[in-house]
Coordinates of C-alpha atoms in Angstrom, one line a residue:
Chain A
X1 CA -8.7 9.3 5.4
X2 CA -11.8 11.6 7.1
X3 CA -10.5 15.0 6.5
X4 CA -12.7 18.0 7.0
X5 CA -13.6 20.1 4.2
X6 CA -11.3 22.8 6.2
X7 CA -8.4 20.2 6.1
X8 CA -9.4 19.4 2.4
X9 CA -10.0 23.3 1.4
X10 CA -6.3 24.0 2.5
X11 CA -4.0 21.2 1.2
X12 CA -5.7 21.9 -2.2
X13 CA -5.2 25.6 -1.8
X14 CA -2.7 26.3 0.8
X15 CA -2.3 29.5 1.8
X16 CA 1.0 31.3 2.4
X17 CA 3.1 28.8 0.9
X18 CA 6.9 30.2 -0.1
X19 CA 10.2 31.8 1.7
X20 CA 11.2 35.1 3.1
X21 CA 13.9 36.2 2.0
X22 CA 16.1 38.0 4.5
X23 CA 13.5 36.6 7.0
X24 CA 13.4 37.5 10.3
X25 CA 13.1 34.3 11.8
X26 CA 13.2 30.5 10.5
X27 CA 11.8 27.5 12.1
X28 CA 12.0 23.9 10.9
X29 CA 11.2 20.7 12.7
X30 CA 10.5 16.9 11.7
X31 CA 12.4 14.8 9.8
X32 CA 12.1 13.2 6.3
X33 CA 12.5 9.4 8.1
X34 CA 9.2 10.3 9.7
X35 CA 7.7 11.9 6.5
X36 CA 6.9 15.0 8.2
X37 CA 9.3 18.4 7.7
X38 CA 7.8 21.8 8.5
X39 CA 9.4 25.2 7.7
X40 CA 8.3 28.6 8.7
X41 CA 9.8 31.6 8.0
X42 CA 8.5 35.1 9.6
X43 CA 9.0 38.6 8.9
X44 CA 8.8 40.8 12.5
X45 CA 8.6 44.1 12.2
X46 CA 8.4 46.0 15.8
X47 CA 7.5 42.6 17.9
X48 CA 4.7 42.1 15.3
X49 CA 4.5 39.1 12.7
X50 CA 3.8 41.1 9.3
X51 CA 4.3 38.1 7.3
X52 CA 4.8 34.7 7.4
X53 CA 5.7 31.5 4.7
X54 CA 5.7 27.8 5.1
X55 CA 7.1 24.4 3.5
X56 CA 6.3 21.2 4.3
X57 CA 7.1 18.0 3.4
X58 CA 4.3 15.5 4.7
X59 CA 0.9 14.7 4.0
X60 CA -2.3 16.5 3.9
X61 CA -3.1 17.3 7.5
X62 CA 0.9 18.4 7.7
X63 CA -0.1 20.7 4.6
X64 CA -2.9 21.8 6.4
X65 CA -2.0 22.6 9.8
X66 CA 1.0 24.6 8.3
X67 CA -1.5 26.3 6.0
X68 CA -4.0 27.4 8.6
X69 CA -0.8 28.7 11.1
X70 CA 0.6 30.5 9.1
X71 CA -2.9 32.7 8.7
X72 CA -3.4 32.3 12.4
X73 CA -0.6 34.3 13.4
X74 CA -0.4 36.4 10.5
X75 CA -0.6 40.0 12.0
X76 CA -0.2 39.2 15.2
X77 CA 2.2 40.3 17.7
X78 CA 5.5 37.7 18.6
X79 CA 4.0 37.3 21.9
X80 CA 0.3 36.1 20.8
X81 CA 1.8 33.8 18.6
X82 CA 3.7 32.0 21.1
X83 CA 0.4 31.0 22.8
X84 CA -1.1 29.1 19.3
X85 CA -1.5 25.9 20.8
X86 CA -1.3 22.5 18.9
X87 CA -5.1 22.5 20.1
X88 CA -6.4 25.7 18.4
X89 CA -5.1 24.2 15.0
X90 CA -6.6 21.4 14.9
X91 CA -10.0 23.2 16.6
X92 CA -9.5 25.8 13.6
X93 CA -9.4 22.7 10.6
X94 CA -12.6 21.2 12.4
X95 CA -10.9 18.2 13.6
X96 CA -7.9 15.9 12.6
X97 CA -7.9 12.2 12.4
X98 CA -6.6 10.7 15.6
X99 CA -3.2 9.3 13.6
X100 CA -2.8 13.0 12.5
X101 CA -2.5 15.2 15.8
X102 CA 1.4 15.3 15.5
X103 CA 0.9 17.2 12.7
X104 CA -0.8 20.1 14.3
X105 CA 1.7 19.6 17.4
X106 CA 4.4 20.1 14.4
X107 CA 2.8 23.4 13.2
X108 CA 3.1 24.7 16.6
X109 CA 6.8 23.9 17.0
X110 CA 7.9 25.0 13.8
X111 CA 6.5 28.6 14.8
X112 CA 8.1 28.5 18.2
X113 CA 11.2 27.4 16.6
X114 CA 11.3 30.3 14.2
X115 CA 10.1 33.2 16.9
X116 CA 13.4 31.4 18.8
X117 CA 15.3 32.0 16.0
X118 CA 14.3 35.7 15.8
X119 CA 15.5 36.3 19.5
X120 CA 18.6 35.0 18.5
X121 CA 19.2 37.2 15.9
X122 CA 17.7 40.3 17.9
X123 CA 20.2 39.0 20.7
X124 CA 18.5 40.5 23.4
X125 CA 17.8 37.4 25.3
X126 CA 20.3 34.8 26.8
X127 CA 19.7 31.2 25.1
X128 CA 18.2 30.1 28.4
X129 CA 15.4 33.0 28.4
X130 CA 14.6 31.9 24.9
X131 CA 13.9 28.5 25.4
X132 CA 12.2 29.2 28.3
X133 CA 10.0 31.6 26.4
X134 CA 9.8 29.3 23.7
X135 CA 9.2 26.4 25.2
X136 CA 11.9 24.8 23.6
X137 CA 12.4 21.7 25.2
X138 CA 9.2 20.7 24.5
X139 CA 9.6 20.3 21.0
X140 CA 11.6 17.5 18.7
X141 CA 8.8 14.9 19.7
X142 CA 6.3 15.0 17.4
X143 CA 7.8 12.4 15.7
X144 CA 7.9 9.8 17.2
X145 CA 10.9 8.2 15.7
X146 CA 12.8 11.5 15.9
X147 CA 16.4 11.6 14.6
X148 CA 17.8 14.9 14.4
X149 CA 19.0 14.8 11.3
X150 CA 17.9 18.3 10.3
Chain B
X1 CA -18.3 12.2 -10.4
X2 CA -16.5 10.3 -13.0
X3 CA -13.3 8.4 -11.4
X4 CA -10.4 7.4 -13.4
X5 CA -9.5 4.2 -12.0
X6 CA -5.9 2.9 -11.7
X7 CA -6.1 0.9 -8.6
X8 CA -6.9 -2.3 -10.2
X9 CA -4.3 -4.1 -7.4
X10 CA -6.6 -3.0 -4.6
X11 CA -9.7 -4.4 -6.1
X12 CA -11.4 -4.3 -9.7
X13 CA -14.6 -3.4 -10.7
X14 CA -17.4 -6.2 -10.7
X15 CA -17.3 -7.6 -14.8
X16 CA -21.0 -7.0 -16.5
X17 CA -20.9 -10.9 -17.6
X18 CA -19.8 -12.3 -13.9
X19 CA -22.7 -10.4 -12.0
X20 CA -25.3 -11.9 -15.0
X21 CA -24.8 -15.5 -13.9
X22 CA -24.5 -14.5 -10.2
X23 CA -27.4 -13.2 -10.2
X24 CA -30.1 -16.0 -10.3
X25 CA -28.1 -16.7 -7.2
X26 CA -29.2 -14.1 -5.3
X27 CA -32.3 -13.9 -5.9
X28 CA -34.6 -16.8 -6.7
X29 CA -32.0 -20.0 -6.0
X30 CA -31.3 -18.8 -2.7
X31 CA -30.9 -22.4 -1.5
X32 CA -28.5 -23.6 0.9
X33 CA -25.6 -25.9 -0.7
X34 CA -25.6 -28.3 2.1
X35 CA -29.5 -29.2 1.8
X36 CA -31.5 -32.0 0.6
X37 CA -34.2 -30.8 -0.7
X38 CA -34.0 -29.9 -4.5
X39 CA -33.7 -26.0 -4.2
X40 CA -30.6 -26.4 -2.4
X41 CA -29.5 -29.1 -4.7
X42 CA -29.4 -26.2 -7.6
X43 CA -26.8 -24.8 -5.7
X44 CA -25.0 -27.9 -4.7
X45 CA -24.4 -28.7 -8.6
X46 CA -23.3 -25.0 -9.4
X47 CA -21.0 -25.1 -6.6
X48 CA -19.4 -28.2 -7.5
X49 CA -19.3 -27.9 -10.9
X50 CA -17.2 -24.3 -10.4
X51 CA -15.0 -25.7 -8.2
X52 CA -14.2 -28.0 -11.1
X53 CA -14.2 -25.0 -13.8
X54 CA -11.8 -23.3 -10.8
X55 CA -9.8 -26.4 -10.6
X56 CA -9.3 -27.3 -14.2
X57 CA -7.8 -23.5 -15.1
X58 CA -4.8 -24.7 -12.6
X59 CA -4.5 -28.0 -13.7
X60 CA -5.5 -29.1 -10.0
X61 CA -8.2 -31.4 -9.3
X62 CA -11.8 -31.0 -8.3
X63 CA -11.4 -31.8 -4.3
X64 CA -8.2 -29.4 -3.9
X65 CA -10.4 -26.5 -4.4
X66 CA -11.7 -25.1 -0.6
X67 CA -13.8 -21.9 -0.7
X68 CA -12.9 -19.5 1.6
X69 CA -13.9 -15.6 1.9
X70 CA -10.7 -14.3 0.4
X71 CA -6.8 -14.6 0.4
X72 CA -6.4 -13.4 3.7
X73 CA -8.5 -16.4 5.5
X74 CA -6.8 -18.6 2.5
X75 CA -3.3 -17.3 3.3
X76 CA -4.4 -18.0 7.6
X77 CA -5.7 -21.1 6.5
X78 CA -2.7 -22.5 4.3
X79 CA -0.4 -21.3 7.3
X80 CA -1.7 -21.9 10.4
X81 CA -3.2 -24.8 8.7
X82 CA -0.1 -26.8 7.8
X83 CA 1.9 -25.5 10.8
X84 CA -0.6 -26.9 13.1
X85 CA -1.0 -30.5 11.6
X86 CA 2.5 -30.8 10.3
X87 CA 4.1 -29.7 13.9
X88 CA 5.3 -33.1 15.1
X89 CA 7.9 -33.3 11.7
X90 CA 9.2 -29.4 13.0
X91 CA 8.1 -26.1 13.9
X92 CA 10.5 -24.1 11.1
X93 CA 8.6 -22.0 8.7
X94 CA 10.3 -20.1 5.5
X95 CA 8.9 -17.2 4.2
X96 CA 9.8 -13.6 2.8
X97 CA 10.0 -10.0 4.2
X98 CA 8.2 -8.3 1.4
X99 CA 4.9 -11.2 1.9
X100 CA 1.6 -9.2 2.3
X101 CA 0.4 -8.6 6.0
X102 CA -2.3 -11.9 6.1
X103 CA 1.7 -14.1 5.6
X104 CA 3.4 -11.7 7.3
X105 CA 1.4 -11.4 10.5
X106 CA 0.2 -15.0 10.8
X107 CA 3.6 -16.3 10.6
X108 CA 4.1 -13.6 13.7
X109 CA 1.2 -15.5 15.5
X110 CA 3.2 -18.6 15.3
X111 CA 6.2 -17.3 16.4
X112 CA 4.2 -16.4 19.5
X113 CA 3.2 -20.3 19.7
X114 CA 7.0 -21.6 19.2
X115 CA 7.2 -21.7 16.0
X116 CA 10.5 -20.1 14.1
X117 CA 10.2 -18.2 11.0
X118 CA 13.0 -17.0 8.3
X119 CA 12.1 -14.0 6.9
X120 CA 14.3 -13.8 3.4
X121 CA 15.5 -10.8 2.3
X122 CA 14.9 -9.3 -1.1
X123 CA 17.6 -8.0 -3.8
X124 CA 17.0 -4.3 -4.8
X125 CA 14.1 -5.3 -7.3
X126 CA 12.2 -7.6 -5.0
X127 CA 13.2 -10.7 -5.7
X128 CA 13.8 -13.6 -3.5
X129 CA 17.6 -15.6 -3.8
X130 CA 16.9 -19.2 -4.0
X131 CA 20.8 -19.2 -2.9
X132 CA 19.4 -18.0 0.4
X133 CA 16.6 -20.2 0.3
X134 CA 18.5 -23.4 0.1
X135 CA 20.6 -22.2 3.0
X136 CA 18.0 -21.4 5.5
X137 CA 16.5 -25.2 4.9
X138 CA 16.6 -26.9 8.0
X139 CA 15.8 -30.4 8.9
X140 CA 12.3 -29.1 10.9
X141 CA 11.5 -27.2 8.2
X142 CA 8.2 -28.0 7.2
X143 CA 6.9 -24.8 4.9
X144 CA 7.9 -22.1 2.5
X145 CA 5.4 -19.7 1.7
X146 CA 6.6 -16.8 -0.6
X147 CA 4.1 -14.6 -2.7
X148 CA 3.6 -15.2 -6.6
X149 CA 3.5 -11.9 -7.0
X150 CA 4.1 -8.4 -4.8
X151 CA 1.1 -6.3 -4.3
X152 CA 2.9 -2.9 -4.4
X153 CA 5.4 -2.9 -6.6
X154 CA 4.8 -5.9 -8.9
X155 CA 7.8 -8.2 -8.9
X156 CA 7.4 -12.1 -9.7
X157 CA 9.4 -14.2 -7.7
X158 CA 11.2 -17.5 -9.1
X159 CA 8.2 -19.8 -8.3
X160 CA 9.0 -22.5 -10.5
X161 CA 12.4 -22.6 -8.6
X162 CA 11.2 -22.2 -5.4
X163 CA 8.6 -25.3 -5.9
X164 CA 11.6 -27.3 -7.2
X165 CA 13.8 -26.4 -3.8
X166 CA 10.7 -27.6 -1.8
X167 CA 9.6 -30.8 -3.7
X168 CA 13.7 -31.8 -3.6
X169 CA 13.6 -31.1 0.1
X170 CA 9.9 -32.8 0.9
X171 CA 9.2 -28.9 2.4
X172 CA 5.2 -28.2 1.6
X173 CA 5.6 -24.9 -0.8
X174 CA 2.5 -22.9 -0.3
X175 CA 2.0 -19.2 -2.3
X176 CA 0.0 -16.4 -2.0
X177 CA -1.0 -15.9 -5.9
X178 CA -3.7 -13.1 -5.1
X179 CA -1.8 -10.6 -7.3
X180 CA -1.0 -12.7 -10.0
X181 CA -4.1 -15.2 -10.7
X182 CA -5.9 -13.5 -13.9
X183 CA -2.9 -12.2 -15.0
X184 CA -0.8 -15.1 -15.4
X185 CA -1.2 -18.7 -16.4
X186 CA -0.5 -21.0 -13.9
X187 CA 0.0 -24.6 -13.7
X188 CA 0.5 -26.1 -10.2
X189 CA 1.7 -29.3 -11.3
X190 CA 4.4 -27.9 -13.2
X191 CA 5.5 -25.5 -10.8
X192 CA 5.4 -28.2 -7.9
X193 CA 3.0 -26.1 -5.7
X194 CA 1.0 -27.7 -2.9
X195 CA -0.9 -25.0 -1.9
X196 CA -1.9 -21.6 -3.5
X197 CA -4.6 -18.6 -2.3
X198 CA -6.7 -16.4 -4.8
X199 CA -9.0 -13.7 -4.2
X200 CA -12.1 -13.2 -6.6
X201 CA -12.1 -9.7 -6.7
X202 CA -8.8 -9.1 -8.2
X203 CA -9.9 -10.6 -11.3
X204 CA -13.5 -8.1 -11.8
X205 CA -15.1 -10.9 -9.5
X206 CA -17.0 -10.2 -6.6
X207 CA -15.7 -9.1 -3.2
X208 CA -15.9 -11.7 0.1
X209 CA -14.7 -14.6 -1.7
X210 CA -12.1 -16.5 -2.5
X211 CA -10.3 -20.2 -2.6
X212 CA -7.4 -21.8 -1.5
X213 CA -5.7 -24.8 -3.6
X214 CA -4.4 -27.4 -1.3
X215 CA -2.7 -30.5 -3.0
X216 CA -4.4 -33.9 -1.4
X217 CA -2.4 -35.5 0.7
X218 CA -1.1 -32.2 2.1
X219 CA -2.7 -32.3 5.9
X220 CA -3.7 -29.6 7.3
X221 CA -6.3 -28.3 10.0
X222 CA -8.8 -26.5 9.9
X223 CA -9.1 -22.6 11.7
X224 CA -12.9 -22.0 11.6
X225 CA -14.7 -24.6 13.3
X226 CA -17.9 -25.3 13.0
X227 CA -20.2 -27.4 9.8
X228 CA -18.8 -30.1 7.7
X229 CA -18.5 -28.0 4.6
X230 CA -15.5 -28.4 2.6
X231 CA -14.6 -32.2 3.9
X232 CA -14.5 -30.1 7.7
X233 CA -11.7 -27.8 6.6
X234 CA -13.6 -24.5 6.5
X235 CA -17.1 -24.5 8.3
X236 CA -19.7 -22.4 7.3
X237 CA -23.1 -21.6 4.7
X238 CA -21.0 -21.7 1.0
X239 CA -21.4 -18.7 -0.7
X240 CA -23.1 -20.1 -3.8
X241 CA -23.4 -16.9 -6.0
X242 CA -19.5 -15.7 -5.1
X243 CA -18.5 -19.4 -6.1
X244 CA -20.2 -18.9 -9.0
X245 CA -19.1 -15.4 -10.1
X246 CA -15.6 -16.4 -9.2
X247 CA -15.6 -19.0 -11.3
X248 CA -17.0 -17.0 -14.1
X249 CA -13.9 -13.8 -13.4
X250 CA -11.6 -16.8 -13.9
X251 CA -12.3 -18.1 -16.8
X252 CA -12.8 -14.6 -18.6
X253 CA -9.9 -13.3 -17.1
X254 CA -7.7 -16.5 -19.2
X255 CA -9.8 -15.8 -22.2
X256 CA -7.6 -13.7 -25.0
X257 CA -5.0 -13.4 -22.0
X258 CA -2.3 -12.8 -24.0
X259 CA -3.9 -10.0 -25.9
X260 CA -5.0 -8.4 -22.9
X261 CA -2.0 -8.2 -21.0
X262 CA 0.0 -6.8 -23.8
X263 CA -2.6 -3.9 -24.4
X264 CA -2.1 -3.5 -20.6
X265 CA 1.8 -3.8 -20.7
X266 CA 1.8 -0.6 -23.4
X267 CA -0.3 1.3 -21.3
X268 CA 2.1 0.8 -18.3
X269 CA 5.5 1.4 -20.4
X270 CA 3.7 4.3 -22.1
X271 CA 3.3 5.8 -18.3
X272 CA 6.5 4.9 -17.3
X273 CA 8.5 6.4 -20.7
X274 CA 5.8 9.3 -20.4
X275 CA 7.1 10.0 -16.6
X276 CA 10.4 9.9 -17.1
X277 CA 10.6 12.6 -19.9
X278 CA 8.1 14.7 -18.0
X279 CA 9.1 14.5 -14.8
X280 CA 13.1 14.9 -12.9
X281 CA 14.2 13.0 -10.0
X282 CA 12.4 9.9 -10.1
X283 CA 13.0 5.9 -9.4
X284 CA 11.2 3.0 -10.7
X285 CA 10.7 0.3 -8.2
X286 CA 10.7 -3.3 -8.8
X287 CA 12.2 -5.7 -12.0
X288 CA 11.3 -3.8 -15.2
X289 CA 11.2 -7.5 -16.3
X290 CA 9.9 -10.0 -14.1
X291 CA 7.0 -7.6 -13.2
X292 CA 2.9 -8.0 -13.1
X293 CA 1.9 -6.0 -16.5
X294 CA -0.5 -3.7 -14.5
X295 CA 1.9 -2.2 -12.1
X296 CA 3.9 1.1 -12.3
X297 CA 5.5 1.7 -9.3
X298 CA 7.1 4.9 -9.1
X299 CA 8.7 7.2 -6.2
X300 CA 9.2 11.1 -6.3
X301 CA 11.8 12.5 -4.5
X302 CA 10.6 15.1 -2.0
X303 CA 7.2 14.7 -1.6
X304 CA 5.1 12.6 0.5
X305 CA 2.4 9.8 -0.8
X306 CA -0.5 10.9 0.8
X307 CA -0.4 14.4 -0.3
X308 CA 0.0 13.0 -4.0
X309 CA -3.4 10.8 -3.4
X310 CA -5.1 13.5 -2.1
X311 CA -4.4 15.8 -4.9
X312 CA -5.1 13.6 -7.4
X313 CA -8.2 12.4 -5.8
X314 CA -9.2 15.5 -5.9
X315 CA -8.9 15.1 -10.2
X316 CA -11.2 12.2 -9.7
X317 CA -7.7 10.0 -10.0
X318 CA -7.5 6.6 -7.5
X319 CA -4.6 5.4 -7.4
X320 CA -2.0 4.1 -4.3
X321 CA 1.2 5.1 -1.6
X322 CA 3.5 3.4 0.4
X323 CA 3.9 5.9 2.5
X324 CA 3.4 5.9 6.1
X325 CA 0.6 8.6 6.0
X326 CA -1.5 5.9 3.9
X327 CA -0.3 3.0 5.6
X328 CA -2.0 3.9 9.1
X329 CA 1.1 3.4 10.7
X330 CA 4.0 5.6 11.1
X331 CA 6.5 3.4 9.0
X332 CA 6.4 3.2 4.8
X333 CA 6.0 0.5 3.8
X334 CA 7.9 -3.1 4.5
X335 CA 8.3 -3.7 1.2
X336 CA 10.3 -0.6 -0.1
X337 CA 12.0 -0.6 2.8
X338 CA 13.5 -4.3 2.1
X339 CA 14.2 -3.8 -1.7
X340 CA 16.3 -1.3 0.5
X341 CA 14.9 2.5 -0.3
X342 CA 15.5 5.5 2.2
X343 CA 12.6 6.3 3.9
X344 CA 12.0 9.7 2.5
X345 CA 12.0 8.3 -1.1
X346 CA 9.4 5.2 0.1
X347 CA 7.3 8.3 1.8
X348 CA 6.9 9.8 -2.0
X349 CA 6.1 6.3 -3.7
X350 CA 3.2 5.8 -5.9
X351 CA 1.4 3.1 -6.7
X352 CA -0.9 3.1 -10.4
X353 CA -2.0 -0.4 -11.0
X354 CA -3.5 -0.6 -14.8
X355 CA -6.5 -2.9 -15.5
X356 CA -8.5 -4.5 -18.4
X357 CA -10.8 -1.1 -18.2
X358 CA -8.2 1.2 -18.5
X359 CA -7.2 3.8 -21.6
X360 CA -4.7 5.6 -23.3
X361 CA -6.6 9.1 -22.9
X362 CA -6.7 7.6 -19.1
X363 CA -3.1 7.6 -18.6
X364 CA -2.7 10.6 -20.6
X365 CA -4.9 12.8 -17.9
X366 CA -3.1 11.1 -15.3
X367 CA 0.3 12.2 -15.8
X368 CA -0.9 15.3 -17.1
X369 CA -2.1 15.6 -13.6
X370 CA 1.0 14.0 -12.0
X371 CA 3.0 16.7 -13.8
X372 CA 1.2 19.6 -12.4
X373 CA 0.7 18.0 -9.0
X374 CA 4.5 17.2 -8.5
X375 CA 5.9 20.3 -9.2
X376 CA 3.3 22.1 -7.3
X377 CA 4.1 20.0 -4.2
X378 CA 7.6 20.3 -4.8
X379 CA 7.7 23.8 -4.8
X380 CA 6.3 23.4 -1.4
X381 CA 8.7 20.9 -0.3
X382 CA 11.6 22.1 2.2
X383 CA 13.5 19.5 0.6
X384 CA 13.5 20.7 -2.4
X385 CA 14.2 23.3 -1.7
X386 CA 17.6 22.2 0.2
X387 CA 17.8 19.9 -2.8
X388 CA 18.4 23.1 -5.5
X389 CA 20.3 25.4 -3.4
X390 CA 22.9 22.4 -3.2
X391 CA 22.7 22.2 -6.5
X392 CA 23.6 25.9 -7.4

């Protein structure tokens, strides 16, 4: 596989890896039939990210693209996050293999899906303002063979 | 750097003694096979007289030996081959699911072009029920074609049964021995096969050649077109020095075979026992008995192929996965997926496929690699995480 040396330097050392406890928000998507599951958990202290863990199950660009998110929005506020795009990952790791760009699409869904999960808890919005502002029903199709078995 | 290489199944290094008598080959007797002049002569008689040292290690005969430029043309060849000049006695082939791709996808090719193929299934170890096989006979049936051998995860199939089944039936038995020539001795007369493939490069000869054994009186047709070569059954220049070096990987590969293979077979079983005690939540795939002595094929729950590679690339390690990261598609592979695994514990499979070269202090950095590199994925693995909190 043509990884960058980005892409090489963080599934070797990834960064951020681990849980939250008590987190303020969770996010997983993929499946294991597809050989991709990504995990993000996020602490949010006054609508800003002060720190953020991952998981994945998957290969080295999945490793990767969770690796370099998780310092992306590290720091930033809730709302800046939500605009990481699948395309800044992969522009951030110098490139991804063609065959690989569902991984960075992953990374950006797992966030959104944890973010989601922290307006739920907050319980300020109604579940249709937080998939709008989440973009929810975009996600779940990174895989292509998608069962929801999570 | 210096690479620690266990993927022997994907291709072997180039033996010291097989590039020595290629050599001459290459560089002063350049001359074409096919000429008339004396300097082509040379190669004429080296050609022909390996194709008799090729021939005599299987107990075939001289003129059943057709050089190709590996398995996979010998595997198209053999099936498309037979299919097309056997078509007016039926259009039924037989093979299995767990065949490499060049079977797999050329019988695909013929199903486009009306032919009908049975793909057998596969018990949980890999192997092929000649029960099933004698039920899926049909009276068009006019070739089985099941592998000697499985690339990934080493399991020998009943051959000697199978080549019974056919001759009984009058069905032409072909089989695609790439995995298993150099490792095992094999006799096609008393295993009734008409038609074998082998790929020099398997056996530490060189790469871009290879033979196919087709028993005479077999028909079959040729797919490249072109020069008389091989009696007009496979056009083109003969590779002179990759006939020759084949030749030579053969015979050293049968010479102290037995010897060989057991120092291998300890090596392997060392890994294995070694594995086990070291490391939880593992399955062995493929017979334990009926199994090439090079291959340890071995999945770990919650993690994912590719990531494995990478890592232990990273230790200089080469080794191989079935998963779908590895396998450029978005599937695992076929064949753990017929001998019936989930497809999260085919993702985590990997391959090590032990070779002549190999060592004890070898194996010993690889699974003290694998030790570190598992449990370090794992503990980045959301479904291991699931996995232990179930647990408690």
């Amino acid at each position: 596989m043509d990884y960058s040396d980005k892409v090489i330097d963080h599934y070797t050392n990834p960064r951020n890896v681990g849980e939250i406890e008590n987190a303020s928000g969770i996010g997983t998507v993929g499946n294991p039939v597809c050989g991709d599951i990504m995990k993000i958990y996020l602490k949010i202290e006054n609508g800003v990210i002060t720190d953020v863990k991952f998981k994945t199950f998957g290969c080295g660009a999945a490793i990767a693209s969770s690796s370099i998110s998780t310092e992306l929005i590290k720091g930033q506020t809730v709302e800046k996050a939500l605009e990481l795009k699948n395309g800044d990952v992969v522009e951030q790791l110098d490139g991804l293999p063609p065959v690989k760009m569902h991984c960075s699409l992953l990374a950006e869904q797992a966030i959104h899906e944890a973010i989601a999960d922290y307006y739920r808890k907050e319980g300020k919005l109604t579940e249709e303002e937080i998939i709008e502002k989440c973009k929810l029903k975009n996600n779940h199709n990174a895989c292509p063979h998608q069962i929801d078995s999570l | 750097m210096n690479y620690i290489y266990f993927d022997n199944a994907a291709t072997t290094k180039l033996d010291d003694k097989v590039l020595e008598e290629m050599l001459p080959y290459l560089k002063e007797n350049y001359g074409n096979a096919s000429a008339i002049y004396k300097l082509g002569k040379a190669s004429h008689i080296k050609v022909e007289e390996a194709r008799e040292r090729i021939a005599n290690i299987f107990n075939a005969k001289k003129d059943e030996i057709y050089f190709t430029a590996g398995a996979s043309e010998s595997d198209n060849l053999a099936i498309k081959g037979i299919a097309y000049a056997n078509k007016s006695k039926g259009k039924h082939i037989i093979t299995s699911k767990i065949e490499h791709p060049a079977v797999l996808e050329t019988c695909k090719e013929l199903e486009k072009e009306g032919y009908e193929v049975t793909y057998l299934n596969v018990d949980s170890n890999g192997l092929v029920s000649t029960d099933e096989l004698k039920k899926e006979i049909r009276e068009d049936t006019i070739l089985i074609t099941i592998m000697y051998a499985n690339n990934e995860i080493g399991t020998i199939e009943p051959i000697k049964e199978i080549g019974a089944i056919a001759k009984e039936n009058n069905i032409i038995f072909h089989t695609d021995a790439t995995q298993a020539v150099g490792t095992i001795k094999i006799d096609v007369e008393d295993l009734n096969i008409d038609s074998m493939s082998l790929s020099a490069h398997k056996f530490y000869g060189p790469k871009g050649i290879g033979a196919l054994y087709m028993r005479k009186g077999v028909r079959f047709n040729p797919i490249i077109n072109g020069g008389h070569q091989e009696k007009g059954k496979r056009a083109g220049t003969l590779n002179t020095p990759g006939i020759i070096g084949m030749a030579k990987a053969l015979e050293l590969s049968y010479e102290d075979l037995e010897e060989k293979n057991k120092k291998i077979k300890e090596l392997r079983d060392y890994y294995f026992e070694k594995v086990k005690e070291k490391i939880p939540y593992i399955k062995i795939n493929g017979d334990l008995e009926k199994r090439l002595v090079g291959n340890a094929n071995i999945s770990f729950r919650f993690i994912e192929g590719e990531g494995l590679l990478l890592n232990l690339d990273n230790k200089g390690i080469c080794a191989s996965s079935g998963s779908a990261c590895t396998s450029g598609s978005l599937d695992p592979s076929h064949v753990l997926l017929a001998i019936g695994l989930p497809h999260e514990i085919a993702h985590g499979s990997l391959r090590i496929s032990i070779g002549k070269y190999n060592t004890k202090e070898e194996v010993d950095y690889l699974i003290e690699n694998l030790v570190e590199i598992v449990e370090r994925l794992r503990n980045m693995s959301p479904l291991y995480e699931d996995f232990i909190k179930e647990e408690k």
